[in-house]
Short mmCIF file of C-alpha atoms in Angstrom, two decimals:
data_model
loop_
_atom_site.label_atom_id
_atom_site.label_comp_id
_atom_site.label_asym_id
_atom_site.label_seq_id
_atom_site.Cartn_x
_atom_site.Cartn_y
_atom_site.Cartn_z
CA TRP L 1 -4.99 -30.38 -17.45
CA GLU L 2 -1.19 -30.04 -18.03
CA LEU L 3 -1.73 -28.62 -21.66
CA LYS L 4 -4.66 -26.36 -20.98
CA GLY L 5 -4.52 -25.50 -17.41
CA SER L 6 -7.94 -26.90 -16.73
CA ALA L 7 -9.81 -30.08 -17.06
CA SER L 8 -13.32 -31.15 -17.96
CA SER L 9 -15.52 -31.16 -14.65
CA PRO L 10 -17.63 -33.99 -16.02
CA ASP L 11 -14.48 -36.14 -16.68
CA ILE L 12 -13.26 -35.61 -13.15
CA GLU L 13 -16.70 -36.16 -11.63
CA ARG L 14 -16.92 -39.43 -13.43
CA ALA L 15 -13.46 -40.48 -12.24
CA VAL L 16 -14.75 -39.74 -8.63
CA GLU L 17 -17.80 -41.95 -9.45
CA LEU L 18 -15.69 -44.76 -10.58
CA GLU L 19 -13.08 -44.57 -7.76
CA PRO L 20 -14.78 -42.82 -4.94
CA LYS L 21 -11.86 -43.62 -2.51
CA ASN L 22 -9.26 -42.12 -4.65
CA GLY L 23 -8.30 -39.03 -2.94
CA TRP L 24 -6.35 -37.55 -5.98
CA TRP L 25 -9.49 -37.52 -8.10
CA ARG L 26 -11.45 -35.79 -5.24
CA LEU L 27 -8.58 -33.29 -5.04
CA TRP L 28 -8.67 -32.40 -8.70
CA LEU L 29 -12.40 -31.97 -8.47
CA ASP L 30 -12.00 -29.64 -5.54
CA ILE L 31 -9.42 -27.54 -7.53
CA GLY L 32 -11.70 -27.35 -10.35
CA LYS L 33 -14.47 -26.07 -8.23
CA MET L 34 -12.11 -23.53 -6.51
CA THR L 35 -10.91 -22.01 -9.91
CA LYS L 36 -14.60 -21.37 -10.76
CA GLY L 37 -15.10 -19.55 -7.47
CA SER L 38 -17.33 -22.28 -5.84
CA PHE L 39 -15.31 -22.14 -2.52
CA ASP L 40 -17.72 -23.77 -0.08
CA ALA L 41 -18.27 -26.82 -2.51
CA ALA L 42 -14.49 -26.98 -2.92
CA LEU L 43 -13.75 -26.97 0.66
CA SER L 44 -16.03 -29.98 1.12
CA ASP L 45 -14.02 -31.89 -1.60
CA ALA L 46 -10.64 -30.72 -0.06
CA GLU L 47 -11.61 -32.11 3.29
CA ALA L 48 -12.62 -35.41 1.80
CA ALA L 49 -9.37 -35.55 -0.26
CA ALA L 50 -7.30 -34.94 3.03
CA ALA L 51 -9.22 -37.67 4.79
CA LEU L 52 -8.37 -40.11 1.92
CA LEU L 53 -4.73 -38.98 1.70
CA PRO L 54 -3.70 -38.49 5.36
CA ARG L 55 0.08 -38.43 4.60
CA GLU L 56 -0.09 -35.98 1.70
CA ALA L 57 0.50 -32.31 2.11
CA LEU L 58 -1.22 -31.00 -0.91
CA PRO L 59 -4.95 -31.51 -0.01
CA ARG L 60 -4.33 -29.67 3.35
CA ALA L 61 -2.46 -26.76 1.62
CA VAL L 62 -5.35 -26.46 -0.90
CA ALA L 63 -7.87 -26.51 1.95
CA GLY L 64 -5.78 -23.85 3.52
CA LEU L 65 -6.09 -21.72 0.37
CA ILE L 66 -9.79 -22.20 0.10
CA LEU L 67 -10.24 -21.21 3.78
CA TYR L 68 -8.18 -18.16 3.19
CA LYS L 69 -10.35 -17.27 0.29
CA LEU L 70 -13.42 -17.72 2.55
CA LYS L 71 -11.85 -15.29 4.96
CA ARG L 72 -11.38 -18.02 7.65
CA ARG L 73 -7.62 -17.18 8.35
CA PRO L 74 -7.32 -19.09 11.76
CA GLU L 75 -8.56 -22.27 10.03
CA ALA L 76 -6.44 -21.54 6.94
CA VAL L 77 -3.28 -21.25 9.20
CA ALA L 78 -4.22 -24.50 10.96
CA ALA L 79 -4.40 -26.35 7.59
CA LEU L 80 -1.24 -24.81 6.32
CA ASN L 81 0.49 -25.74 9.47
CA THR L 82 -0.30 -29.42 8.99
CA ALA L 83 0.63 -29.23 5.24
CA LEU L 84 4.07 -27.80 6.15
CA CYS L 85 4.76 -30.39 8.78
CA LEU L 86 3.98 -33.00 6.04
CA ASP L 87 6.14 -31.18 3.28
CA PRO L 88 8.42 -28.31 4.42
CA GLU L 89 9.53 -27.90 0.77
CA MET L 90 6.13 -26.41 -0.26
CA GLU L 91 7.19 -22.83 -0.87
CA TRP L 92 3.77 -21.52 -1.81
CA ALA L 93 2.33 -22.78 1.57
CA TRP L 94 4.99 -20.76 3.35
CA ARG L 95 4.05 -17.82 1.24
CA LEU L 96 0.43 -18.16 1.92
CA ARG L 97 0.83 -18.60 5.62
CA GLY L 98 3.06 -15.43 5.54
CA ILE L 99 0.15 -13.56 3.95
CA CYS L 100 -2.31 -14.75 6.59
CA LYS L 101 0.08 -13.69 9.34
CA PHE L 102 0.64 -10.32 7.59
CA GLU L 103 -3.10 -9.79 7.78
CA ASP L 104 -3.31 -10.75 11.35
CA LYS L 105 -0.60 -8.15 12.19
CA ASP L 106 1.99 -10.85 12.97
CA ILE L 107 4.75 -8.88 10.99
CA GLU L 108 7.63 -11.02 12.49
CA GLY L 109 5.84 -14.30 11.71
CA CYS L 110 5.07 -13.09 8.10
CA LEU L 111 8.77 -12.31 7.53
CA ALA L 112 9.94 -15.58 9.03
CA ASP L 113 7.61 -17.57 6.69
CA CYS L 114 8.68 -15.33 3.66
CA MET L 115 12.35 -16.24 4.37
CA GLU L 116 11.54 -19.90 4.55
CA ALA L 117 9.76 -19.61 1.18
CA MET L 118 12.76 -17.64 -0.08
CA ARG L 119 15.06 -20.70 0.80
CA LEU L 120 13.09 -22.55 -1.77
CA ASP L 121 12.44 -19.84 -4.44
CA GLU L 122 14.42 -16.75 -4.98
CA ASN L 123 11.62 -14.29 -5.26
CA CYS L 124 9.31 -15.29 -2.31
CA GLY L 125 11.03 -13.13 0.36
CA LEU L 126 10.18 -9.94 -1.65
CA LEU L 127 6.59 -10.61 -0.59
CA PHE L 128 7.20 -9.27 2.77
CA VAL L 129 8.31 -5.76 1.48
CA MET L 130 5.70 -5.82 -1.25
CA LEU L 131 3.05 -6.32 1.55
CA GLY L 132 4.74 -3.71 3.73
CA LEU L 133 4.81 -1.05 0.94
CA HIS L 134 1.27 -1.93 -0.23
CA ALA L 135 2.89 -2.24 -3.67
CA LEU L 136 1.06 -5.25 -5.02
CA LYS L 137 0.34 -3.46 -8.17
CA THR L 138 0.62 -4.79 -11.77
CA ASP L 139 2.34 -1.40 -12.84
CA SER L 140 6.05 -1.68 -12.41
CA ARG L 141 6.37 2.18 -12.54
CA GLN L 142 3.96 2.69 -9.71
CA SER L 143 5.71 0.09 -7.63
CA LEU L 144 9.08 1.74 -8.41
CA ASP L 145 7.67 5.27 -7.29
CA SER L 146 6.12 3.71 -4.08
CA ALA L 147 9.51 2.28 -3.15
CA THR L 148 11.38 5.45 -3.91
CA ARG L 149 8.92 7.58 -1.84
CA HIS L 150 9.40 5.11 1.03
CA LEU L 151 13.15 5.31 0.71
CA GLU L 152 13.15 9.01 0.97
CA LYS L 153 11.55 8.71 4.35
CA ASN L 154 13.47 5.52 5.39
CA PRO L 155 16.88 5.62 3.76
CA ARG L 156 18.14 2.51 5.77
CA ASP L 157 15.38 0.14 4.90
CA PHE L 158 17.16 -2.84 3.63
CA TRP L 159 13.98 -4.61 2.20
CA ALA L 160 13.03 -1.48 0.30
CA TYR L 161 16.32 -1.35 -1.52
CA VAL L 162 15.94 -5.09 -2.36
CA PHE L 163 12.49 -4.49 -3.60
CA ARG L 164 13.28 -1.44 -5.67
CA ALA L 165 16.23 -3.29 -7.24
CA ASP L 166 13.99 -6.16 -8.19
CA VAL L 167 11.58 -3.83 -9.97
CA ARG L 168 14.39 -1.88 -11.64
CA ARG L 169 16.05 -4.93 -13.07
CA GLY L 170 12.72 -6.18 -14.50
CA PRO L 171 11.99 -6.07 -18.26
CA GLU L 172 9.28 -3.32 -17.71
CA ILE L 173 11.85 -0.80 -16.32
CA GLY L 174 15.25 -2.15 -17.36
CA GLU L 175 17.41 0.03 -15.13
CA ASN L 176 20.12 -2.38 -14.43
CA LEU L 177 22.68 0.27 -13.18
CA GLY L 178 20.00 1.56 -10.81
CA ALA L 179 19.30 -1.99 -9.61
CA LEU L 180 23.02 -2.42 -9.08
CA GLU L 181 23.21 0.65 -6.88
CA ASP L 182 20.26 -0.37 -4.80
CA LEU L 183 21.76 -3.95 -4.22
CA ARG L 184 25.15 -2.61 -3.29
CA ARG L 185 23.35 -0.47 -0.71
CA ALA L 186 21.36 -3.35 0.63
CA ALA L 187 24.52 -5.35 0.97
CA GLU L 188 26.16 -2.53 2.83
CA LEU L 189 23.24 -2.39 5.27
CA GLU L 190 23.01 -6.11 5.89
CA PRO L 191 26.17 -7.96 4.51
CA GLY L 192 25.09 -11.14 6.05
CA ARG L 193 22.24 -11.79 3.73
CA GLY L 194 23.39 -14.37 1.10
CA PHE L 195 20.47 -13.86 -1.24
CA VAL L 196 21.45 -10.17 -1.68
CA TRP L 197 24.89 -11.18 -3.01
CA ALA L 198 23.27 -13.62 -5.26
CA TYR L 199 20.90 -10.95 -6.71
CA LEU L 200 23.94 -8.61 -7.00
CA SER L 201 25.89 -11.23 -9.03
CA ARG L 202 22.83 -11.31 -11.63
CA CYS L 203 23.00 -7.65 -12.17
CA GLN L 204 26.84 -7.74 -12.53
CA ILE L 205 26.51 -10.49 -15.11
CA THR L 206 23.87 -8.57 -16.97
CA LEU L 207 26.19 -5.55 -17.10
CA GLY L 208 29.16 -7.78 -18.14
CA ASP L 209 31.21 -7.78 -14.99
CA PHE L 210 31.85 -11.48 -14.62
CA ALA L 211 34.90 -11.02 -12.25
CA ALA L 212 32.77 -8.98 -9.68
CA ALA L 213 29.90 -11.62 -10.14
CA ALA L 214 32.15 -14.31 -9.14
CA VAL L 215 33.19 -12.63 -5.98
CA SER L 216 29.56 -11.86 -5.13
CA LEU L 217 28.43 -15.49 -5.85
CA LYS L 218 31.26 -16.73 -3.55
CA LYS L 219 30.03 -14.61 -0.77
CA ALA L 220 26.32 -15.84 -1.29
CA VAL L 221 27.39 -19.51 -1.30
CA ALA L 222 29.51 -19.07 1.77
CA LEU L 223 26.55 -17.24 3.61
CA GLU L 224 23.82 -19.69 2.52
CA PRO L 225 25.38 -23.02 1.57
CA LYS L 226 22.13 -24.97 2.09
CA THR L 227 19.91 -22.54 -0.11
CA GLY L 228 19.19 -24.66 -3.21
CA TRP L 229 18.45 -21.78 -5.66
CA ILE L 230 21.74 -20.11 -4.82
CA ARG L 231 23.68 -23.34 -5.42
CA ALA L 232 21.69 -23.71 -8.78
CA TRP L 233 22.54 -20.09 -9.74
CA HIS L 234 26.12 -20.64 -8.90
CA GLY L 235 26.07 -23.73 -11.15
CA GLU L 236 24.45 -21.81 -14.06
CA PHE L 237 27.26 -19.10 -13.65
CA LEU L 238 29.89 -21.88 -13.96
CA ARG L 239 28.14 -23.27 -17.14
CA ARG L 240 28.17 -19.79 -18.71
CA THR L 241 31.80 -19.35 -17.94
CA GLY L 242 32.82 -22.63 -19.35
CA ASP L 243 33.27 -24.77 -16.32
CA ILE L 244 30.69 -27.40 -17.41
CA ALA L 245 31.87 -30.29 -15.14
CA GLY L 246 31.71 -27.79 -12.16
CA ALA L 247 28.36 -26.73 -13.12
CA ALA L 248 26.94 -30.17 -13.28
CA LYS L 249 28.22 -30.91 -9.73
CA ALA L 250 26.97 -27.65 -8.33
CA LEU L 251 23.56 -28.34 -9.90
CA ASP L 252 23.40 -31.80 -8.41
CA LEU L 253 23.99 -30.29 -5.06
CA ALA L 254 21.26 -27.82 -5.68
CA ILE L 255 18.78 -30.46 -6.68
CA ARG L 256 19.49 -32.35 -3.56
CA LEU L 257 18.89 -29.21 -1.44
CA SER L 258 15.68 -28.16 -3.40
CA PRO L 259 14.26 -31.09 -5.37
CA GLY L 260 11.23 -28.91 -6.58
CA TYR L 261 13.33 -26.01 -8.01
CA GLU L 262 12.63 -26.41 -11.65
CA LEU L 263 15.47 -24.12 -12.83
CA ALA L 264 18.07 -26.44 -11.31
CA TYR L 265 16.88 -29.12 -13.62
CA ALA L 266 16.73 -26.91 -16.71
CA TRP L 267 20.20 -25.65 -16.06
CA ARG L 268 21.64 -29.15 -15.29
CA GLY L 269 19.97 -30.35 -18.37
CA SER L 270 21.77 -27.70 -20.39
CA ALA L 271 25.02 -28.71 -18.82
CA ARG L 272 24.52 -32.35 -19.52
CA ARG L 273 23.59 -31.54 -23.19
CA MET L 274 26.95 -29.65 -23.51
CA MET L 275 28.69 -32.73 -22.02
CA ASN L 276 27.34 -34.83 -24.88
CA LYS L 277 24.91 -36.65 -22.55
CA PRO L 278 21.57 -36.18 -24.50
CA LYS L 279 19.53 -38.84 -22.62
CA PRO L 280 20.19 -37.50 -19.04
CA ALA L 281 19.65 -34.01 -20.44
CA LEU L 282 16.28 -35.01 -21.85
CA GLU L 283 15.32 -36.36 -18.40
CA ASP L 284 16.25 -33.10 -16.60
CA LEU L 285 14.61 -30.78 -19.18
CA GLY L 286 11.39 -33.07 -19.13
CA ILE L 287 11.22 -32.55 -15.28
CA ALA L 288 11.84 -28.89 -15.68
CA ILE L 289 8.95 -28.61 -18.19
CA ARG L 290 6.57 -30.56 -16.07
CA LEU L 291 7.38 -28.33 -13.08
CA LYS L 292 6.58 -25.28 -15.30
CA PRO L 293 9.65 -23.23 -15.17
CA HIS L 294 10.04 -19.45 -15.51
CA THR L 295 11.95 -20.04 -18.60
CA LEU L 296 9.95 -22.66 -20.66
CA ASP L 297 11.28 -21.26 -23.92
CA LEU L 298 15.03 -22.18 -22.75
CA CYS L 299 13.83 -25.62 -21.74
CA CYS L 300 12.30 -26.29 -25.06
CA PHE L 301 15.22 -24.86 -26.83
CA GLU L 302 17.80 -27.06 -24.92
CA ARG L 303 15.53 -30.06 -25.26
CA MET L 304 15.45 -29.38 -29.07
CA HIS L 305 19.32 -29.90 -29.16
CA ALA L 306 19.17 -33.12 -27.05
CA TYR L 307 16.46 -34.53 -29.43
CA ARG L 308 18.63 -33.63 -32.42
CA ALA L 309 21.67 -35.41 -30.88
CA LEU L 310 19.40 -38.57 -30.71
CA GLY L 311 18.15 -38.23 -34.27
CA ARG L 312 14.61 -37.43 -32.98
CA THR L 313 14.06 -34.77 -35.64
CA ALA L 314 10.24 -34.39 -35.48
CA GLU L 315 10.24 -33.86 -31.78
CA ALA L 316 13.13 -31.40 -32.08
CA LEU L 317 11.22 -29.32 -34.61
CA GLU L 318 8.20 -29.25 -32.46
CA ASP L 319 10.20 -27.92 -29.30
CA ILE L 320 11.94 -25.23 -31.35
CA GLN L 321 8.58 -24.17 -32.73
CA ARG L 322 7.19 -23.97 -29.15
CA ALA L 323 10.35 -22.03 -28.04
CA ASN L 324 10.04 -19.54 -30.95
CA ALA L 325 6.31 -18.99 -30.06
CA MET L 326 7.36 -17.94 -26.60
CA ASN L 327 10.50 -15.97 -27.56
CA PRO L 328 11.18 -14.76 -31.10
CA LYS L 329 14.96 -14.80 -30.52
CA TYR L 330 14.84 -18.57 -31.44
CA LEU L 331 13.26 -17.73 -34.91
CA TRP L 332 16.58 -18.39 -36.74
CA GLU L 333 16.21 -22.14 -35.75
CA ALA L 334 12.57 -22.54 -36.57
CA GLU L 335 12.79 -22.43 -40.31
CA PRO L 336 12.20 -26.15 -41.42
CA LYS L 337 14.74 -26.31 -44.38
CA SER L 338 17.48 -24.72 -42.35
CA PHE L 339 16.66 -27.06 -39.46
CA ALA L 340 16.95 -30.03 -41.82
CA ARG L 341 20.35 -28.91 -43.08
CA GLY L 342 21.52 -28.47 -39.54
#
């Protein structure tokens, strides 16, 4: 499942036969059915898994997702309520409940749930404005045009500036100066939003203005000291600017605040590797990879260095080849003879 994104249904069915009271096997069976579009059959297994695992949030969250797919929103919200009581750190459950509330015209409830999700993952709050602009499109240019038209009519819409900045700074558009202008405008409109200052710092770093980025990050941390991803980004900024010990300390705190945030582990692994601590670095990078980070190529690249420090050359070579397959910038490290000399 981890390697292929799917698993053999007969294997899972056999596992359920052998251990009919194992709720996890029942849950995997239900997820398999759901991915194939068999929502009614999947719901039956999700409910069975929830009954077998009464203290676990995931079966109830999955049941909520299936009920949403079946257009049974009130029941979906009830299942998600239970899941979030059991595990308030499940960001996608907050996000899904926000979608349900949006479709039920509960705009304030949708925004509240999106902001809870954003406490756990830096991009989740943008869901609200994406829904509001009906900009859930795969074409970034269309999304940009939609936001621009909206802002012409609503020049003080904070969320629209945040959304347009996010689209602009993406690789498809690459307008970092435009993104910087939008985020500055958003910060002027609502200066008490810590995440906007964190976004602004990223733009400033991309444009090479590290002094301004440090000021923006200081404001972000002061405004939202308990938001894990902001603490993690602060730690990564410290690592990039040479304060490795400070970075490790900031990332320790980020992980305590958001133990499911994969990039915090990835960045702490990088910091630990730079502190000549390859074994702890391997542990962190392994966790990040299992959590499926947005930057899997970086994790493999950093883990390659940790493997090399421990003399585990075959595993190091495998990781650099994986990194190179995802991002050609690592090509210089992938050539076996050069790797062996290094």
